[in-house]
mmCIF file of C-alpha atoms in Angstrom:
data_model
loop_
_atom_site.group_PDB
_atom_site.id
_atom_site.type_symbol
_atom_site.label_atom_id
_atom_site.label_comp_id
_atom_site.label_asym_id
_atom_site.label_seq_id
_atom_site.Cartn_x
_atom_site.Cartn_y
_atom_site.Cartn_z
ATOM 1 C CA MET A 1105 -14.723 23.529 22.258
ATOM 2 C CA ALA A 1106 -11.582 21.396 22.258
ATOM 3 C CA VAL A 1107 -8.689 22.496 20.042
ATOM 4 C CA VAL A 1108 -5.418 20.933 18.955
ATOM 5 C CA THR A 1109 -2.694 21.700 21.477
ATOM 6 C CA GLN A 1110 0.197 19.473 20.428
ATOM 7 C CA VAL A 1111 1.484 17.468 17.462
ATOM 8 C CA ASP A 1112 4.225 14.907 18.082
ATOM 9 C CA VAL A 1113 6.170 12.960 15.459
ATOM 10 C CA TYR A 1114 7.940 9.677 16.201
ATOM 11 C CA VAL A 1115 10.218 7.518 14.064
ATOM 12 C CA THR A 1116 10.693 3.927 15.174
ATOM 13 C CA ARG A 1117 12.761 1.123 13.704
ATOM 14 C CA THR A 1118 12.062 -2.560 14.117
ATOM 15 C CA ASP A 1119 12.443 -4.499 10.857
ATOM 16 C CA ARG A 1120 11.159 -1.324 9.170
ATOM 17 C CA ASN A 1121 11.155 2.381 9.960
ATOM 18 C CA HIS A 1122 7.733 3.846 10.698
ATOM 19 C CA VAL A 1123 6.768 7.500 11.087
ATOM 20 C CA THR A 1124 3.878 8.092 13.485
ATOM 21 C CA VAL A 1125 1.968 11.269 14.281
ATOM 22 C CA ARG A 1126 0.062 11.949 17.500
ATOM 23 C CA VAL A 1127 -2.383 14.867 17.617
ATOM 24 C CA THR A 1128 -3.402 15.887 21.154
ATOM 25 C CA THR A 1129 -6.355 18.109 21.992
ATOM 26 C CA SER A 1130 -7.112 20.424 24.911
ATOM 27 C CA ASP A 1131 -9.449 17.806 26.416
ATOM 28 C CA ALA A 1132 -6.551 15.310 26.524
ATOM 29 C CA ARG A 1133 -7.680 13.092 23.637
ATOM 30 C CA GLU A 1134 -5.149 11.633 21.234
ATOM 31 C CA GLY A 1135 -5.487 10.823 17.545
ATOM 32 C CA TRP A 1136 -2.933 8.738 15.659
ATOM 33 C CA GLY A 1137 -1.792 8.609 12.037
ATOM 34 C CA ASP A 1138 0.864 6.892 9.915
ATOM 35 C CA ALA A 1139 3.312 8.918 7.773
ATOM 36 C CA SER A 1140 5.740 6.147 6.854
ATOM 37 C CA LEU A 1141 7.586 6.585 3.555
ATOM 38 C CA TYR A 1142 10.302 3.998 2.962
ATOM 39 C CA GLY A 1143 13.745 5.589 2.682
ATOM 40 C CA ARG A 1144 12.460 9.179 3.046
ATOM 41 C CA GLU A 1145 11.476 9.237 6.716
ATOM 42 C CA PRO A 1146 13.578 12.252 7.846
ATOM 43 C CA ALA A 1147 12.147 14.369 5.040
ATOM 44 C CA VAL A 1148 8.578 13.536 6.113
ATOM 45 C CA VAL A 1149 9.452 14.380 9.721
ATOM 46 C CA ALA A 1150 10.845 17.769 8.623
ATOM 47 C CA PHE A 1151 7.657 18.562 6.688
ATOM 48 C CA LEU A 1152 5.490 17.633 9.646
ATOM 49 C CA GLU A 1153 7.462 19.409 12.349
ATOM 50 C CA ARG A 1154 8.394 22.563 10.449
ATOM 51 C CA HIS A 1155 5.421 23.119 8.184
ATOM 52 C CA ALA A 1156 2.310 21.126 9.060
ATOM 53 C CA ALA A 1157 2.274 20.940 12.863
ATOM 54 C CA PRO A 1158 2.427 24.715 13.489
ATOM 55 C CA LEU A 1159 -0.710 25.180 11.368
ATOM 56 C CA LEU A 1160 -2.715 22.807 13.562
ATOM 57 C CA ILE A 1161 -2.197 24.389 16.962
ATOM 58 C CA GLY A 1162 -5.408 26.015 18.149
ATOM 59 C CA ARG A 1163 -7.540 24.540 15.346
ATOM 60 C CA ASP A 1164 -10.778 22.650 15.812
ATOM 61 C CA PRO A 1165 -9.879 18.961 15.225
ATOM 62 C CA HIS A 1166 -13.313 18.312 13.720
ATOM 63 C CA LEU A 1167 -12.546 20.481 10.676
ATOM 64 C CA ILE A 1168 -11.074 17.547 8.762
ATOM 65 C CA GLU A 1169 -11.973 18.613 5.234
ATOM 66 C CA ASP A 1170 -10.858 22.211 5.725
ATOM 67 C CA THR A 1171 -7.623 21.126 7.429
ATOM 68 C CA TRP A 1172 -6.792 18.763 4.565
ATOM 69 C CA HIS A 1173 -7.147 21.580 2.033
ATOM 70 C CA LEU A 1174 -5.189 23.970 4.235
ATOM 71 C CA LEU A 1175 -2.256 21.565 4.386
ATOM 72 C CA ARG A 1176 -2.477 20.586 0.715
ATOM 73 C CA LYS A 1177 -3.079 23.985 -0.861
ATOM 74 C CA GLY A 1178 -2.386 26.604 1.785
ATOM 75 C CA GLY A 1179 1.358 26.670 1.211
ATOM 76 C CA TYR A 1180 1.006 27.277 -2.549
ATOM 77 C CA TRP A 1181 3.545 24.529 -3.400
ATOM 78 C CA ARG A 1182 1.786 21.213 -3.347
ATOM 79 C CA GLY A 1183 2.115 17.524 -4.063
ATOM 80 C CA GLY A 1184 4.751 14.845 -3.888
ATOM 81 C CA ALA A 1185 5.178 11.762 -1.730
ATOM 82 C CA ILE A 1186 6.799 13.512 1.245
ATOM 83 C CA GLU A 1187 4.069 16.113 1.711
ATOM 84 C CA THR A 1188 1.326 13.609 0.976
ATOM 85 C CA ALA A 1189 2.510 11.130 3.624
ATOM 86 C CA GLY A 1190 2.626 13.875 6.231
ATOM 87 C CA ILE A 1191 -0.834 15.161 5.382
ATOM 88 C CA ALA A 1192 -2.179 11.588 5.446
ATOM 89 C CA ALA A 1193 -1.015 11.059 9.018
ATOM 90 C CA ILE A 1194 -2.702 14.232 10.218
ATOM 91 C CA ASP A 1195 -5.877 13.435 8.301
ATOM 92 C CA VAL A 1196 -6.124 9.951 9.836
ATOM 93 C CA ALA A 1197 -5.373 11.316 13.308
ATOM 94 C CA LEU A 1198 -8.241 13.800 12.973
ATOM 95 C CA TRP A 1199 -10.609 11.055 11.795
ATOM 96 C CA ASP A 1200 -9.469 9.018 14.810
ATOM 97 C CA LEU A 1201 -10.331 11.907 17.137
ATOM 98 C CA LYS A 1202 -13.730 12.478 15.510
ATOM 99 C CA ALA A 1203 -14.685 8.813 15.800
ATOM 100 C CA GLN A 1204 -13.550 8.714 19.417
ATOM 101 C CA ASP A 1205 -15.675 11.771 20.119
ATOM 102 C CA ALA A 1206 -18.651 10.028 18.500
ATOM 103 C CA GLY A 1207 -17.990 6.861 20.496
ATOM 104 C CA LEU A 1208 -17.955 4.816 17.278
ATOM 105 C CA PRO A 1209 -15.415 2.776 15.323
ATOM 106 C CA LEU A 1210 -14.171 4.847 12.418
ATOM 107 C CA TYR A 1211 -15.876 2.810 9.701
ATOM 108 C CA GLN A 1212 -19.259 3.870 11.103
ATOM 109 C CA LEU A 1213 -18.452 7.499 10.233
ATOM 110 C CA LEU A 1214 -17.681 6.405 6.664
ATOM 111 C CA GLY A 1215 -21.201 5.080 6.141
ATOM 112 C CA GLY A 1216 -21.100 1.874 8.157
ATOM 113 C CA ALA A 1217 -20.127 -1.624 7.110
ATOM 114 C CA SER A 1218 -20.788 -2.762 3.537
ATOM 115 C CA ARG A 1219 -19.608 -6.304 4.340
ATOM 116 C CA GLU A 1220 -18.979 -8.580 7.306
ATOM 117 C CA HIS A 1221 -15.221 -8.697 6.901
ATOM 118 C CA VAL A 1222 -12.373 -7.685 4.602
ATOM 119 C CA THR A 1223 -10.885 -10.213 2.168
ATOM 120 C CA LEU A 1224 -7.078 -10.269 2.205
ATOM 121 C CA TYR A 1225 -4.369 -11.503 -0.091
ATOM 122 C CA ALA A 1226 -1.035 -12.823 1.135
ATOM 123 C CA HIS A 1227 2.485 -12.813 -0.311
ATOM 124 C CA ALA A 1228 4.230 -15.935 -1.610
ATOM 125 C CA SER A 1229 7.566 -16.108 -3.374
ATOM 126 C CA GLY A 1230 10.470 -18.361 -4.192
ATOM 127 C CA ALA A 1231 13.679 -18.344 -6.155
ATOM 128 C CA THR A 1232 12.357 -21.295 -8.165
ATOM 129 C CA PRO A 1233 8.807 -22.272 -9.165
ATOM 130 C CA ASP A 1234 8.849 -25.148 -6.676
ATOM 131 C CA GLU A 1235 9.948 -22.834 -3.858
ATOM 132 C CA ALA A 1236 7.228 -20.389 -4.819
ATOM 133 C CA ALA A 1237 4.669 -23.200 -4.653
ATOM 134 C CA GLU A 1238 5.883 -24.162 -1.191
ATOM 135 C CA SER A 1239 5.376 -20.558 -0.141
ATOM 136 C CA VAL A 1240 1.850 -20.636 -1.564
ATOM 137 C CA ASP A 1241 1.193 -23.787 0.463
ATOM 138 C CA ARG A 1242 2.108 -21.912 3.643
ATOM 139 C CA CYS A 1243 -0.316 -19.123 2.760
ATOM 140 C CA LEU A 1244 -3.104 -21.623 2.158
ATOM 141 C CA ASP A 1245 -2.337 -23.318 5.481
ATOM 142 C CA GLU A 1246 -2.860 -19.911 7.152
ATOM 143 C CA GLY A 1247 -6.314 -19.635 5.603
ATOM 144 C CA PHE A 1248 -5.687 -17.281 2.669
ATOM 145 C CA SER A 1249 -7.507 -17.958 -0.592
ATOM 146 C CA ALA A 1250 -5.824 -15.177 -2.588
ATOM 147 C CA VAL A 1251 -2.042 -15.100 -2.993
ATOM 148 C CA ARG A 1252 0.422 -12.846 -4.794
ATOM 149 C CA VAL A 1253 3.108 -15.021 -6.370
ATOM 150 C CA GLN A 1254 6.624 -13.678 -7.090
ATOM 151 C CA PHE A 1255 9.511 -15.732 -8.447
ATOM 152 C CA GLY A 1256 13.192 -15.568 -9.272
ATOM 153 C CA LEU A 1257 14.838 -15.765 -12.672
ATOM 154 C CA PRO A 1258 16.939 -18.826 -13.526
ATOM 155 C CA GLY A 1259 20.633 -18.320 -12.910
ATOM 156 C CA ARG A 1260 20.220 -14.861 -11.363
ATOM 157 C CA PRO A 1261 20.418 -13.536 -7.805
ATOM 158 C CA ALA A 1262 17.293 -12.586 -5.881
ATOM 159 C CA THR A 1263 14.802 -10.246 -7.504
ATOM 160 C CA TYR A 1264 12.797 -7.600 -5.666
ATOM 161 C CA GLY A 1265 9.605 -9.041 -4.235
ATOM 162 C CA LEU A 1266 11.209 -12.278 -3.058
ATOM 163 C CA GLU A 1267 10.785 -12.539 0.681
ATOM 164 C CA ASP A 1268 12.336 -14.627 3.408
ATOM 165 C CA ASP A 1269 10.325 -16.608 5.942
ATOM 166 C CA SER A 1270 9.947 -13.735 8.424
ATOM 167 C CA PRO A 1271 6.540 -12.009 8.442
ATOM 168 C CA SER A 1272 7.829 -8.857 6.777
ATOM 169 C CA GLY A 1273 11.050 -10.065 5.217
ATOM 170 C CA SER A 1274 12.247 -8.755 1.874
ATOM 171 C CA SER A 1275 15.382 -7.769 0.042
ATOM 172 C CA ALA A 1276 15.036 -4.134 1.141
ATOM 173 C CA ASP A 1277 17.045 -4.207 4.356
ATOM 174 C CA THR A 1278 20.192 -2.096 3.907
ATOM 175 C CA ALA A 1279 21.080 1.580 4.372
ATOM 176 C CA LEU A 1280 22.569 1.772 0.868
ATOM 177 C CA PRO A 1281 20.718 0.385 -2.159
ATOM 178 C CA GLU A 1282 21.417 -3.213 -3.024
ATOM 179 C CA ILE A 1283 21.980 -3.886 -6.725
ATOM 180 C CA GLU A 1284 19.719 -6.507 -8.231
ATOM 181 C CA SER A 1285 20.080 -8.186 -11.614
ATOM 182 C CA TRP A 1286 17.277 -8.025 -14.169
ATOM 183 C CA ASP A 1287 16.551 -9.545 -17.565
ATOM 184 C CA SER A 1288 13.157 -8.768 -19.116
ATOM 185 C CA ALA A 1289 13.460 -11.460 -21.792
ATOM 186 C CA ALA A 1290 14.119 -14.171 -19.214
ATOM 187 C CA TYR A 1291 11.239 -12.867 -17.107
ATOM 188 C CA LEU A 1292 8.807 -12.972 -20.022
ATOM 189 C CA HIS A 1293 9.723 -16.614 -20.627
ATOM 190 C CA GLU A 1294 9.566 -17.604 -16.954
ATOM 191 C CA ALA A 1295 6.291 -15.954 -15.919
ATOM 192 C CA PRO A 1296 3.851 -18.130 -17.910
ATOM 193 C CA ARG A 1297 5.772 -21.245 -16.883
ATOM 194 C CA VAL A 1298 5.395 -20.348 -13.200
ATOM 195 C CA PHE A 1299 1.676 -19.624 -13.425
ATOM 196 C CA ALA A 1300 1.034 -22.730 -15.476
ATOM 197 C CA LEU A 1301 2.587 -24.678 -12.608
ATOM 198 C CA MET A 1302 0.408 -22.823 -10.084
ATOM 199 C CA ARG A 1303 -2.801 -23.656 -11.920
ATOM 200 C CA GLU A 1304 -1.725 -27.256 -12.456
ATOM 201 C CA ARG A 1305 -1.029 -27.586 -8.754
ATOM 202 C CA TYR A 1306 -3.973 -25.645 -7.284
ATOM 203 C CA GLY A 1307 -6.594 -25.613 -10.021
ATOM 204 C CA THR A 1308 -9.023 -22.714 -9.750
ATOM 205 C CA ALA A 1309 -9.408 -23.003 -5.976
ATOM 206 C CA ILE A 1310 -7.277 -19.929 -5.266
ATOM 207 C CA ARG A 1311 -6.971 -16.461 -6.711
ATOM 208 C CA LEU A 1312 -3.540 -15.586 -8.050
ATOM 209 C CA LEU A 1313 -1.958 -12.138 -8.309
ATOM 210 C CA HIS A 1314 1.389 -10.928 -9.626
ATOM 211 C CA ASP A 1315 3.373 -7.675 -9.337
ATOM 212 C CA VAL A 1316 5.707 -6.570 -12.156
ATOM 213 C CA HIS A 1317 7.016 -3.505 -10.245
ATOM 214 C CA HIS A 1318 6.951 -1.299 -13.375
ATOM 215 C CA ARG A 1319 9.882 -3.146 -14.956
ATOM 216 C CA LEU A 1320 8.574 -3.694 -18.480
ATOM 217 C CA THR A 1321 8.102 -1.490 -21.527
ATOM 218 C CA PRO A 1322 4.510 -1.131 -22.770
ATOM 219 C CA VAL A 1323 5.120 -3.688 -25.537
ATOM 220 C CA GLU A 1324 6.692 -6.146 -23.092
ATOM 221 C CA ALA A 1325 3.847 -5.604 -20.633
ATOM 222 C CA ALA A 1326 1.276 -6.328 -23.324
ATOM 223 C CA ALA A 1327 3.112 -9.533 -24.266
ATOM 224 C CA LEU A 1328 3.238 -10.616 -20.612
ATOM 225 C CA ALA A 1329 -0.445 -9.956 -20.029
ATOM 226 C CA LYS A 1330 -1.388 -11.882 -23.159
ATOM 227 C CA SER A 1331 0.759 -14.844 -22.114
ATOM 228 C CA LEU A 1332 -0.848 -14.941 -18.648
ATOM 229 C CA GLU A 1333 -4.474 -14.863 -19.827
ATOM 230 C CA PRO A 1334 -4.916 -18.664 -19.609
ATOM 231 C CA TYR A 1335 -4.063 -18.630 -15.895
ATOM 232 C CA ASP A 1336 -6.925 -16.390 -14.720
ATOM 233 C CA LEU A 1337 -5.071 -13.841 -12.574
ATOM 234 C CA LEU A 1338 -7.083 -11.690 -10.196
ATOM 235 C CA TRP A 1339 -4.781 -8.915 -11.343
ATOM 236 C CA LEU A 1340 -1.465 -8.034 -12.919
ATOM 237 C CA GLU A 1341 0.043 -5.149 -10.958
ATOM 238 C CA ASP A 1342 2.164 -2.235 -12.202
ATOM 239 C CA PRO A 1343 3.036 -3.865 -15.531
ATOM 240 C CA THR A 1344 4.773 -0.771 -16.932
ATOM 241 C CA PRO A 1345 5.820 2.719 -15.724
ATOM 242 C CA LEU A 1346 2.939 5.187 -15.712
ATOM 243 C CA GLU A 1347 4.607 8.528 -16.223
ATOM 244 C CA ASN A 1348 2.685 8.157 -19.477
ATOM 245 C CA PRO A 1349 -0.592 6.546 -18.372
ATOM 246 C CA ALA A 1350 -1.709 6.204 -21.989
ATOM 247 C CA SER A 1351 0.854 3.389 -22.306
ATOM 248 C CA LEU A 1352 -1.773 1.056 -20.852
ATOM 249 C CA ARG A 1353 -3.845 1.469 -24.003
ATOM 250 C CA LEU A 1354 -1.554 -0.985 -25.791
ATOM 251 C CA LEU A 1355 -1.929 -3.539 -23.016
ATOM 252 C CA ARG A 1356 -5.716 -3.217 -23.025
ATOM 253 C CA ARG A 1357 -5.839 -3.812 -26.790
ATOM 254 C CA HIS A 1358 -4.006 -7.112 -26.444
ATOM 255 C CA SER A 1359 -5.250 -8.610 -23.168
ATOM 256 C CA THR A 1360 -8.208 -8.904 -20.820
ATOM 257 C CA VAL A 1361 -6.073 -9.577 -17.731
ATOM 258 C CA PRO A 1362 -7.247 -7.184 -14.966
ATOM 259 C CA ILE A 1363 -4.771 -4.408 -14.190
ATOM 260 C CA ALA A 1364 -3.988 -2.911 -10.762
ATOM 261 C CA THR A 1365 -1.858 0.175 -10.317
ATOM 262 C CA GLY A 1366 -1.391 3.382 -8.352
ATOM 263 C CA GLU A 1367 0.581 2.592 -5.209
ATOM 264 C CA ILE A 1368 3.139 5.294 -6.085
ATOM 265 C CA PHE A 1369 0.495 7.867 -7.100
ATOM 266 C CA THR A 1370 0.261 10.801 -4.700
ATOM 267 C CA GLN A 1371 -2.964 12.471 -5.841
ATOM 268 C CA ALA A 1372 -6.352 11.356 -7.053
ATOM 269 C CA ASN A 1373 -5.955 13.202 -10.344
ATOM 270 C CA ASP A 1374 -3.222 10.731 -11.358
ATOM 271 C CA TYR A 1375 -6.048 8.265 -12.056
ATOM 272 C CA ARG A 1376 -8.176 10.498 -14.273
ATOM 273 C CA LEU A 1377 -7.137 9.186 -17.686
ATOM 274 C CA LEU A 1378 -6.971 5.601 -16.395
ATOM 275 C CA PHE A 1379 -10.609 5.804 -15.258
ATOM 276 C CA GLU A 1380 -11.944 7.706 -18.253
ATOM 277 C CA GLU A 1381 -10.460 5.272 -20.763
ATOM 278 C CA GLY A 1382 -11.136 2.107 -18.777
ATOM 279 C CA LEU A 1383 -7.433 1.241 -18.498
ATOM 280 C CA ILE A 1384 -7.371 -0.253 -14.991
ATOM 281 C CA ASP A 1385 -9.514 -2.435 -12.750
ATOM 282 C CA TYR A 1386 -8.102 -1.865 -9.242
ATOM 283 C CA VAL A 1387 -6.884 1.209 -7.331
ATOM 284 C CA ARG A 1388 -3.669 0.409 -5.437
ATOM 285 C CA SER A 1389 -3.229 3.655 -3.474
ATOM 286 C CA SER A 1390 -2.746 3.399 0.269
ATOM 287 C CA VAL A 1391 -4.261 5.709 2.861
ATOM 288 C CA THR A 1392 -0.739 6.712 3.903
ATOM 289 C CA HIS A 1393 0.622 7.564 0.468
ATOM 290 C CA VAL A 1394 -2.301 9.308 -1.221
ATOM 291 C CA GLY A 1395 -3.032 11.836 1.520
ATOM 292 C CA GLY A 1396 -5.291 10.114 4.025
ATOM 293 C CA ILE A 1397 -8.818 8.797 4.359
ATOM 294 C CA THR A 1398 -10.326 12.037 3.053
ATOM 295 C CA PRO A 1399 -8.920 11.869 -0.516
ATOM 296 C CA LEU A 1400 -8.901 8.079 -0.819
ATOM 297 C CA ARG A 1401 -12.589 7.844 0.046
ATOM 298 C CA LYS A 1402 -13.351 10.421 -2.662
ATOM 299 C CA LEU A 1403 -11.130 8.594 -5.140
ATOM 300 C CA LEU A 1404 -12.865 5.275 -4.525
ATOM 301 C CA ASP A 1405 -16.285 6.881 -4.872
ATOM 302 C CA ILE A 1406 -15.234 8.180 -8.301
ATOM 303 C CA ALA A 1407 -13.738 4.783 -9.178
ATOM 304 C CA GLU A 1408 -17.074 3.118 -8.506
ATOM 305 C CA PHE A 1409 -18.690 5.010 -11.401
ATOM 306 C CA TYR A 1410 -16.079 3.492 -13.731
ATOM 307 C CA GLY A 1411 -16.403 -0.072 -12.461
ATOM 308 C CA VAL A 1412 -13.019 0.080 -10.705
ATOM 309 C CA ARG A 1413 -12.537 -1.526 -7.302
ATOM 310 C CA SER A 1414 -10.189 -0.995 -4.378
ATOM 311 C CA GLY A 1415 -6.994 -2.955 -3.805
ATOM 312 C CA ILE A 1416 -5.345 -0.868 -1.097
ATOM 313 C CA HIS A 1417 -1.574 -1.177 -0.765
ATOM 314 C CA GLY A 1418 -0.649 -2.925 2.498
ATOM 315 C CA PRO A 1419 3.111 -3.553 2.813
ATOM 316 C CA SER A 1420 4.911 -3.909 6.133
ATOM 317 C CA ASP A 1421 6.568 -0.506 5.671
ATOM 318 C CA ILE A 1422 3.138 1.013 6.343
ATOM 319 C CA SER A 1423 2.613 0.710 10.083
ATOM 320 C CA PRO A 1424 -0.264 -1.074 11.832
ATOM 321 C CA ILE A 1425 -1.841 2.379 12.215
ATOM 322 C CA GLY A 1426 -1.910 2.668 8.428
ATOM 323 C CA MET A 1427 -3.287 -0.858 8.127
ATOM 324 C CA ALA A 1428 -6.048 -0.037 10.616
ATOM 325 C CA ALA A 1429 -7.058 2.998 8.544
ATOM 326 C CA ALA A 1430 -7.171 0.859 5.399
ATOM 327 C CA LEU A 1431 -9.360 -1.786 7.030
ATOM 328 C CA HIS A 1432 -11.922 0.783 8.204
ATOM 329 C CA LEU A 1433 -12.160 2.137 4.668
ATOM 330 C CA ASP A 1434 -12.255 -1.379 3.173
ATOM 331 C CA LEU A 1435 -15.191 -2.314 5.358
ATOM 332 C CA ALA A 1436 -17.165 0.792 4.402
ATOM 333 C CA VAL A 1437 -16.734 1.361 0.657
ATOM 334 C CA HIS A 1438 -19.133 -0.427 -1.663
ATOM 335 C CA ASN A 1439 -16.600 -1.077 -4.445
ATOM 336 C CA PHE A 1440 -14.123 -2.954 -2.289
ATOM 337 C CA GLY A 1441 -11.991 -5.459 -4.165
ATOM 338 C CA ILE A 1442 -9.303 -6.947 -1.930
ATOM 339 C CA GLN A 1443 -6.778 -5.799 0.691
ATOM 340 C CA GLU A 1444 -3.062 -6.539 0.554
ATOM 341 C CA PHE A 1445 -1.878 -7.987 3.874
ATOM 342 C CA MET A 1446 1.823 -8.292 4.577
ATOM 343 C CA GLU A 1447 2.087 -9.432 8.186
ATOM 344 C CA HIS A 1448 4.094 -7.168 10.470
ATOM 345 C CA SER A 1449 6.762 -8.711 12.662
ATOM 346 C CA ALA A 1450 5.920 -9.562 16.262
ATOM 347 C CA GLN A 1451 8.276 -6.803 17.382
ATOM 348 C CA THR A 1452 6.468 -4.214 15.277
ATOM 349 C CA LEU A 1453 3.067 -5.358 16.479
ATOM 350 C CA SER A 1454 4.241 -5.068 20.094
ATOM 351 C CA LEU A 1455 4.921 -1.359 19.539
ATOM 352 C CA PHE A 1456 1.548 -0.699 17.900
ATOM 353 C CA PRO A 1457 -1.390 -1.958 19.999
ATOM 354 C CA HIS A 1458 -4.366 -2.376 17.668
ATOM 355 C CA ALA A 1459 -7.955 -3.549 17.630
ATOM 356 C CA TYR A 1460 -8.000 -5.067 14.143
ATOM 357 C CA SER A 1461 -7.774 -8.828 13.812
ATOM 358 C CA ARG A 1462 -7.177 -11.432 11.138
ATOM 359 C CA ASN A 1463 -9.046 -14.703 10.867
ATOM 360 C CA GLY A 1464 -7.492 -16.756 8.072
ATOM 361 C CA GLY A 1465 -7.856 -14.787 4.865
ATOM 362 C CA PHE A 1466 -10.184 -12.183 6.367
ATOM 363 C CA ALA A 1467 -9.761 -9.190 8.671
ATOM 364 C CA HIS A 1468 -11.917 -6.763 10.644
ATOM 365 C CA PRO A 1469 -10.933 -3.338 12.025
ATOM 366 C CA GLY A 1470 -12.612 -3.948 15.378
ATOM 367 C CA GLU A 1471 -15.296 -2.113 17.321
ATOM 368 C CA VAL A 1472 -13.142 0.152 19.491
ATOM 369 C CA PRO A 1473 -14.193 3.826 19.190
ATOM 370 C CA GLY A 1474 -11.859 5.641 16.806
ATOM 371 C CA LEU A 1475 -9.156 4.108 14.662
ATOM 372 C CA GLY A 1476 -8.249 1.432 17.185
ATOM 373 C CA ALA A 1477 -4.472 1.648 16.745
ATOM 374 C CA ARG A 1478 -1.724 3.665 18.376
ATOM 375 C CA LEU A 1479 1.998 3.736 19.129
ATOM 376 C CA ASP A 1480 3.359 2.667 22.512
ATOM 377 C CA VAL A 1481 5.592 5.722 22.861
ATOM 378 C CA GLU A 1482 7.492 4.451 25.888
ATOM 379 C CA ALA A 1483 8.356 1.130 24.239
ATOM 380 C CA ALA A 1484 9.163 2.846 20.942
ATOM 381 C CA ALA A 1485 11.909 4.900 22.592
ATOM 382 C CA SER A 1486 14.073 1.781 22.573
ATOM 383 C CA HIS A 1487 13.776 1.475 18.780
ATOM 384 C CA PRO A 1488 15.321 4.593 17.204
ATOM 385 C CA TYR A 1489 15.490 5.375 13.518
ATOM 386 C CA GLN A 1490 18.140 3.664 11.391
ATOM 387 C CA PRO A 1491 18.435 4.359 7.649
ATOM 388 C CA LEU A 1492 17.042 1.749 5.256
ATOM 389 C CA THR A 1493 16.472 1.954 1.533
ATOM 390 C CA LEU A 1494 14.987 -0.083 -1.276
ATOM 391 C CA PRO A 1495 17.158 -1.941 -3.814
ATOM 392 C CA VAL A 1496 17.723 -0.861 -7.391
ATOM 393 C CA ALA A 1497 17.902 -3.099 -10.436
ATOM 394 C CA ARG A 1498 20.299 -3.055 -13.381
ATOM 395 C CA ILE A 1499 20.470 -5.098 -16.556
ATOM 396 C CA ASP A 1500 23.661 -6.897 -17.563
ATOM 397 C CA ASP A 1501 25.314 -3.844 -19.125
ATOM 398 C CA GLY A 1502 24.793 -1.850 -15.927
ATOM 399 C CA THR A 1503 21.843 0.261 -17.034
ATOM 400 C CA LEU A 1504 19.469 1.185 -14.211
ATOM 401 C CA ILE A 1505 15.948 0.079 -14.998
ATOM 402 C CA HIS A 1506 12.721 1.843 -14.083
ATOM 403 C CA TRP A 1507 10.945 1.169 -10.855
#
């Protein structure tokens, strides 16, 4: 019986930092997982190298469920984004090994394909409504039929979510946090104007999405959702902070706009009240940030009973290994909704050979046995870690607003 003999952790920096785990077995097979956590990479590495990796040596790599619980509960202290990202990488690496051993692509071990391909949504943004529309045009030219639209506020510098023309560009590219300007009142006036323009320009031919990034109070979020009802959004994402998940009750009472949330949740239980009270429509957790394929598959199975669909988080700060894991799960689960797809840079893709492919607004994880994605360790050595962090936002009086 093969056992785990080595666990290696790599941090690479192209346009983003990515944390990658390789699990090697005594029969010389390798499984790969993504542990990327924007701005907290060294902490994840410390958890993996000092706490998680020593527990794996000598273990049977097929014991995925037991290993997940050992890492999650065996140390008594549990939870949080750092631990969860590390556990996710090991979990995915073990699934990779099991699928390789079976000679099957990973999705086949998750029940097989429930669809022919995975529907994607792209990112479009602009400082003005016209610039945002031009960005949408580029997405449509690439074959996408679902687009997240972000926009700037009149007379203010760039807002988080506005991206440059590079595949993974954004405002989050400095070692120290950039300070962004925010005005909720201006935003509430601008949002319906932007989406009115989008529907006037594109009709109902495309699906539109929007991300608030938790920046509104519950009352403001309810007002926004109500104002956007005429424009038929696929979803409104993270409209208000969810430290108190019951805050979505107010939004639900005033609007029928579908709600997506959960990308910053780190455990399935965070969704319990949201499911039980019918407060959301899409699960936004990623494989990397909720603990791996093992817990996310369970979470989505529970979500199905409540009529909630998947909308797995897919930013460029999750590596192509993380994207591959998401696509295998997307293809298999019955209650799939849509997959976020933020194209990685050519440099990043060159470091992560992968079997998944995109054809217009659709993707497929490929038929290679296992996960079908890995890190080119030799090439990655030329791209060492460099600190990066996300921006913060303040209103005019200097008060820091909620993420």
